[in-house]
mmCIF file of C-alpha atoms and ligand atoms in Angstrom:
data_model
loop_
_atom_site.group_PDB
_atom_site.id
_atom_site.type_symbol
_atom_site.label_atom_id
_atom_site.label_comp_id
_atom_site.label_asym_id
_atom_site.label_seq_id
_atom_site.Cartn_x
_atom_site.Cartn_y
_atom_site.Cartn_z
ATOM 1 C CA UNK D 1 4.609 11.794 -13.652
ATOM 2 C CA UNK D 2 3.250 14.680 -15.635
ATOM 3 C CA UNK D 3 5.505 13.550 -18.500
ATOM 4 C CA UNK D 4 4.478 9.909 -18.522
ATOM 5 C CA UNK D 5 0.764 10.207 -17.789
ATOM 6 C CA UNK D 6 -2.176 11.731 -19.604
ATOM 7 C CA UNK D 7 -3.920 14.671 -17.955
ATOM 8 C CA UNK D 8 -6.697 12.704 -16.359
ATOM 9 C CA UNK D 9 -4.312 10.165 -14.864
ATOM 10 C CA UNK D 10 -2.004 12.889 -13.619
ATOM 11 C CA UNK D 11 -4.881 14.636 -11.839
ATOM 12 C CA UNK D 12 -5.787 11.303 -10.224
ATOM 13 C CA UNK D 13 -2.141 10.842 -9.229
ATOM 14 C CA UNK D 14 -1.935 14.212 -7.501
ATOM 15 C CA UNK D 15 -5.255 13.449 -5.801
ATOM 16 C CA UNK D 16 -3.891 10.152 -4.469
ATOM 17 C CA UNK D 17 -0.695 11.885 -3.342
ATOM 18 C CA UNK D 18 -2.402 14.415 -1.108
ATOM 19 C CA UNK D 19 -5.158 12.076 0.053
ATOM 20 C CA UNK D 20 -2.462 9.585 1.098
ATOM 21 C CA UNK D 21 -0.630 12.411 2.892
ATOM 22 C CA UNK D 22 -3.793 13.338 4.803
ATOM 23 C CA UNK D 23 -4.452 9.697 5.741
ATOM 24 C CA UNK D 24 -0.836 9.341 6.892
ATOM 25 C CA UNK D 25 -1.256 12.370 9.165
ATOM 26 C CA UNK D 26 -4.481 10.961 10.516
ATOM 27 C CA UNK D 27 -3.232 7.414 11.153
ATOM 28 C CA UNK D 28 0.367 8.138 12.115
ATOM 29 C CA UNK D 29 2.310 6.944 9.061
ATOM 30 C CA UNK D 30 5.219 8.648 7.302
ATOM 31 C CA UNK D 31 3.776 11.526 5.280
ATOM 32 C CA UNK D 32 6.691 11.589 2.844
ATOM 33 C CA UNK D 33 6.479 7.837 2.158
ATOM 34 C CA UNK D 34 2.747 8.229 1.590
ATOM 35 C CA UNK D 35 3.321 11.057 -0.888
ATOM 36 C CA UNK D 36 6.007 9.164 -2.810
ATOM 37 C CA UNK D 37 3.945 5.971 -3.001
ATOM 38 C CA UNK D 38 0.883 8.002 -3.993
ATOM 39 C CA UNK D 39 2.794 9.814 -6.728
ATOM 40 C CA UNK D 40 4.269 6.624 -8.163
ATOM 41 C CA UNK D 41 1.418 4.136 -7.688
ATOM 42 C CA UNK D 42 0.167 4.506 -11.281
ATOM 43 C CA UNK D 43 3.533 5.307 -12.883
ATOM 44 C CA UNK D 44 3.072 2.435 -15.364
ATOM 45 C CA UNK D 45 -0.622 2.960 -16.002
ATOM 46 C CA UNK D 46 -0.230 4.978 -19.198
ATOM 47 C CA UNK D 47 2.309 2.650 -20.805
ATOM 48 C CA UNK D 48 0.977 0.552 -23.682
ATOM 49 C CA UNK D 49 0.255 -3.128 -23.028
ATOM 50 C CA UNK D 50 3.254 -4.009 -25.155
ATOM 51 C CA UNK D 51 5.607 -1.816 -23.177
ATOM 52 C CA UNK D 52 4.309 -3.182 -19.898
ATOM 53 C CA UNK D 53 4.823 -6.727 -21.108
ATOM 54 C CA UNK D 54 8.320 -5.860 -22.281
ATOM 55 C CA UNK D 55 9.204 -4.408 -18.867
ATOM 56 C CA UNK D 56 8.038 -7.725 -17.375
ATOM 57 C CA UNK D 57 10.261 -9.622 -19.753
ATOM 58 C CA UNK D 58 13.246 -7.387 -19.118
ATOM 59 C CA UNK D 59 13.060 -7.744 -15.340
ATOM 60 C CA UNK D 60 11.844 -11.320 -15.210
ATOM 61 C CA UNK D 61 8.403 -10.543 -13.783
ATOM 62 C CA UNK D 62 6.014 -13.478 -14.188
ATOM 63 C CA UNK D 63 2.761 -12.771 -16.023
ATOM 64 C CA UNK D 64 -0.295 -14.884 -15.217
ATOM 65 C CA UNK D 65 -2.903 -15.949 -17.757
ATOM 66 C CA UNK D 66 -5.351 -13.507 -16.215
ATOM 67 C CA UNK D 67 -2.818 -10.713 -16.624
ATOM 68 C CA UNK D 68 -2.072 -11.726 -20.205
ATOM 69 C CA UNK D 69 -5.760 -11.479 -21.026
ATOM 70 C CA UNK D 70 -6.114 -8.184 -19.121
ATOM 71 C CA UNK D 71 -2.769 -6.391 -19.322
ATOM 72 C CA UNK D 72 -4.206 -3.380 -17.478
ATOM 73 C CA UNK D 73 -3.966 -5.564 -14.361
ATOM 74 C CA UNK D 74 -0.195 -5.496 -14.778
ATOM 75 C CA UNK D 75 0.347 -1.824 -14.015
ATOM 76 C CA UNK D 76 0.839 -2.381 -10.284
ATOM 77 C CA UNK D 77 3.617 -4.951 -10.756
ATOM 78 C CA UNK D 78 5.243 -2.973 -13.526
ATOM 79 C CA UNK D 79 4.822 0.222 -11.519
ATOM 80 C CA UNK D 80 6.600 -1.223 -8.482
ATOM 81 C CA UNK D 81 9.400 -2.447 -10.739
ATOM 82 C CA UNK D 82 9.824 0.961 -12.398
ATOM 83 C CA UNK D 83 9.632 2.717 -9.025
ATOM 84 C CA UNK D 84 12.713 0.746 -8.035
ATOM 85 C CA UNK D 85 14.616 0.660 -11.324
ATOM 86 C CA UNK D 86 13.741 4.014 -12.852
ATOM 87 C CA UNK D 87 12.648 6.297 -10.013
ATOM 88 C CA UNK D 88 15.137 5.121 -7.400
ATOM 89 C CA UNK D 89 12.779 4.032 -4.624
ATOM 90 C CA UNK D 90 14.531 1.717 -2.193
ATOM 91 C CA UNK D 91 12.057 1.387 0.669
ATOM 92 C CA UNK D 92 10.396 -1.994 0.489
ATOM 93 C CA UNK D 93 7.235 -0.657 2.153
ATOM 94 C CA UNK D 94 6.799 2.018 -0.532
ATOM 95 C CA UNK D 95 7.396 -0.544 -3.293
ATOM 96 C CA UNK D 96 4.871 -2.934 -1.730
ATOM 97 C CA UNK D 97 2.299 -0.164 -1.407
ATOM 98 C CA UNK D 98 2.588 0.296 -5.186
ATOM 99 C CA UNK D 99 2.626 -3.454 -5.856
ATOM 100 C CA UNK D 100 -0.557 -4.165 -3.882
ATOM 101 C CA UNK D 101 -2.540 -1.010 -4.583
ATOM 102 C CA UNK D 102 -5.148 -2.720 -6.787
ATOM 103 C CA UNK D 103 -5.779 -5.995 -4.952
ATOM 104 C CA UNK D 104 -4.497 -5.549 -1.438
ATOM 105 C CA UNK D 105 -3.104 -8.638 0.284
ATOM 106 C CA UNK D 106 -3.140 -10.364 3.626
ATOM 107 C CA UNK D 107 -1.348 -8.584 6.490
ATOM 108 C CA UNK D 108 -1.002 -5.226 4.776
ATOM 109 C CA UNK D 109 1.203 -2.557 6.295
ATOM 110 C CA UNK D 110 -0.286 0.789 7.317
ATOM 111 C CA UNK D 111 1.213 2.440 4.239
ATOM 112 C CA UNK D 112 -0.169 -0.272 1.937
ATOM 113 C CA UNK D 113 -3.656 0.292 3.320
ATOM 114 C CA UNK D 114 -3.311 4.052 2.999
ATOM 115 C CA UNK D 115 -2.426 3.856 -0.698
ATOM 116 C CA UNK D 116 -5.117 1.280 -1.410
ATOM 117 C CA UNK D 117 -7.749 3.470 0.229
ATOM 118 C CA UNK D 118 -6.439 6.796 -1.139
ATOM 119 C CA UNK D 119 -6.583 5.371 -4.669
ATOM 120 C CA UNK D 120 -10.282 4.739 -4.196
ATOM 121 C CA UNK D 121 -11.393 7.873 -2.360
ATOM 122 C CA UNK D 122 -9.269 10.697 -3.841
ATOM 123 C CA UNK D 123 -11.405 13.745 -4.666
ATOM 124 C CA UNK D 124 -11.314 13.184 -8.434
ATOM 125 C CA UNK D 125 -13.170 9.858 -8.120
ATOM 126 C CA UNK D 126 -16.832 10.280 -8.768
ATOM 127 C CA UNK D 127 -18.281 7.014 -10.012
ATOM 128 C CA UNK D 128 -17.904 4.605 -7.130
ATOM 129 C CA UNK D 129 -20.932 3.926 -4.965
ATOM 130 C CA UNK D 130 -20.986 4.751 -1.241
ATOM 131 C CA UNK D 131 -18.063 7.120 -1.737
ATOM 132 C CA UNK D 132 -19.177 9.686 0.805
ATOM 133 C CA UNK D 133 -19.494 7.078 3.512
ATOM 134 C CA UNK D 134 -16.212 5.360 2.661
ATOM 135 C CA UNK D 135 -14.356 8.700 2.619
ATOM 136 C CA UNK D 136 -15.533 9.435 6.129
ATOM 137 C CA UNK D 137 -14.748 5.918 7.295
ATOM 138 C CA UNK D 138 -11.194 6.139 5.896
ATOM 139 C CA UNK D 139 -10.320 8.752 8.514
ATOM 140 C CA UNK D 140 -11.954 6.802 11.333
ATOM 141 C CA UNK D 141 -11.260 3.125 10.725
ATOM 142 C CA UNK D 142 -8.889 2.213 7.920
ATOM 143 C CA UNK D 143 -9.621 -1.539 8.076
ATOM 144 C CA UNK D 144 -13.360 -0.992 7.825
ATOM 145 C CA UNK D 145 -12.775 1.316 4.864
ATOM 146 C CA UNK D 146 -10.661 -1.426 3.231
ATOM 147 C CA UNK D 147 -13.451 -3.969 3.702
ATOM 148 C CA UNK D 148 -16.063 -1.678 2.186
ATOM 149 C CA UNK D 149 -13.845 -0.926 -0.813
ATOM 150 C CA UNK D 150 -13.059 -4.614 -1.407
ATOM 151 C CA UNK D 151 -16.743 -5.542 -1.168
ATOM 152 C CA UNK D 152 -17.815 -2.780 -3.503
ATOM 153 C CA UNK D 153 -15.027 -3.585 -5.973
ATOM 154 C CA UNK D 154 -15.999 -7.260 -6.088
ATOM 155 C CA UNK D 155 -19.699 -6.569 -6.506
ATOM 156 C CA UNK D 156 -18.947 -3.987 -9.195
ATOM 157 C CA UNK D 157 -16.794 -6.493 -11.109
ATOM 158 C CA UNK D 158 -19.442 -9.190 -10.760
ATOM 159 C CA UNK D 159 -22.092 -6.811 -12.035
ATOM 160 C CA UNK D 160 -20.045 -5.602 -14.979
ATOM 161 C CA UNK D 161 -18.687 -9.026 -15.952
ATOM 162 C CA UNK D 162 -15.103 -7.906 -15.331
ATOM 163 C CA UNK D 163 -12.558 -10.543 -14.379
ATOM 164 C CA UNK D 164 -11.782 -10.676 -10.682
ATOM 165 C CA UNK D 165 -8.212 -11.017 -9.512
ATOM 166 C CA UNK D 166 -8.426 -13.833 -6.934
ATOM 167 C CA UNK D 167 -6.101 -11.809 -4.703
ATOM 168 C CA UNK D 168 -8.912 -9.284 -4.153
ATOM 169 C CA UNK D 169 -11.070 -12.091 -2.744
ATOM 170 C CA UNK D 170 -8.212 -13.378 -0.615
ATOM 171 C CA UNK D 171 -7.699 -9.911 0.861
ATOM 172 C CA UNK D 172 -11.388 -9.517 1.685
ATOM 173 C CA UNK D 173 -11.530 -12.955 3.320
ATOM 174 C CA UNK D 174 -8.524 -12.025 5.440
ATOM 175 C CA UNK D 175 -9.927 -8.713 6.645
ATOM 176 C CA UNK D 176 -13.497 -9.918 6.962
ATOM 177 C CA UNK D 177 -13.523 -13.549 8.103
ATOM 178 C CA UNK D 178 -17.011 -15.053 7.755
HETATM 179 FE FE1 FE L 1 -3.741 1.828 -10.315
HETATM 180 FE FE1 FE L 2 -4.710 4.799 -9.196
#
C-alpha cells in the first residue's frame, strides 16, 4: 500500500488496519481478516479516475451515472476487484467489507461493520463531528455506531451539497427503521 498510496492515505490506511484489529478483538471477529480488509479498503483510492474507469472496463464492473459524475465513489468497487485480482484475497467476507466500506448495505456482516466504522473513527480522522462519542460507542455497540455514522454522513453531504449515494440511505433505513 505504501507504494500505491500517497503519504496521507497510507497513514489513514494503517490507522484503519489497527482500529479494525482492535474492533475485531472487542467484538469477536477474525483479527487477521480485519487487518487485511483494513489494509486494502482504500487500495484503489489513489488511482486516477481514468485508471479506475479502465479497471471497471477490464473486469466488466458496471458504472452508474452517479459514479461517472463522481468517480471517487468508484474506489470501493475497484478496490474490491483489485483485492481479488491483484492482491490475491479470496475470502468473500473480506472482499465485501472493502466493497461496502463507503455506503454500507442491508444485513452487513460483523467484518463489514468493523471496516465501515474503523474507516470513520481511525485516529487520523479529525474533521468529523461527534467523533469522540462515536469512537466510544464503536467499542460498546457497533450497530449504534453505524447509525450515528450514517446519519452524520448524510447530514454532512446535505450540508455541503455533495451527492448522496442512495445506498447510504438504504443502509440507514435498514439499521434505523422509523
Ligand atoms: Fe474509502
Ligand atoms: Fe478509507
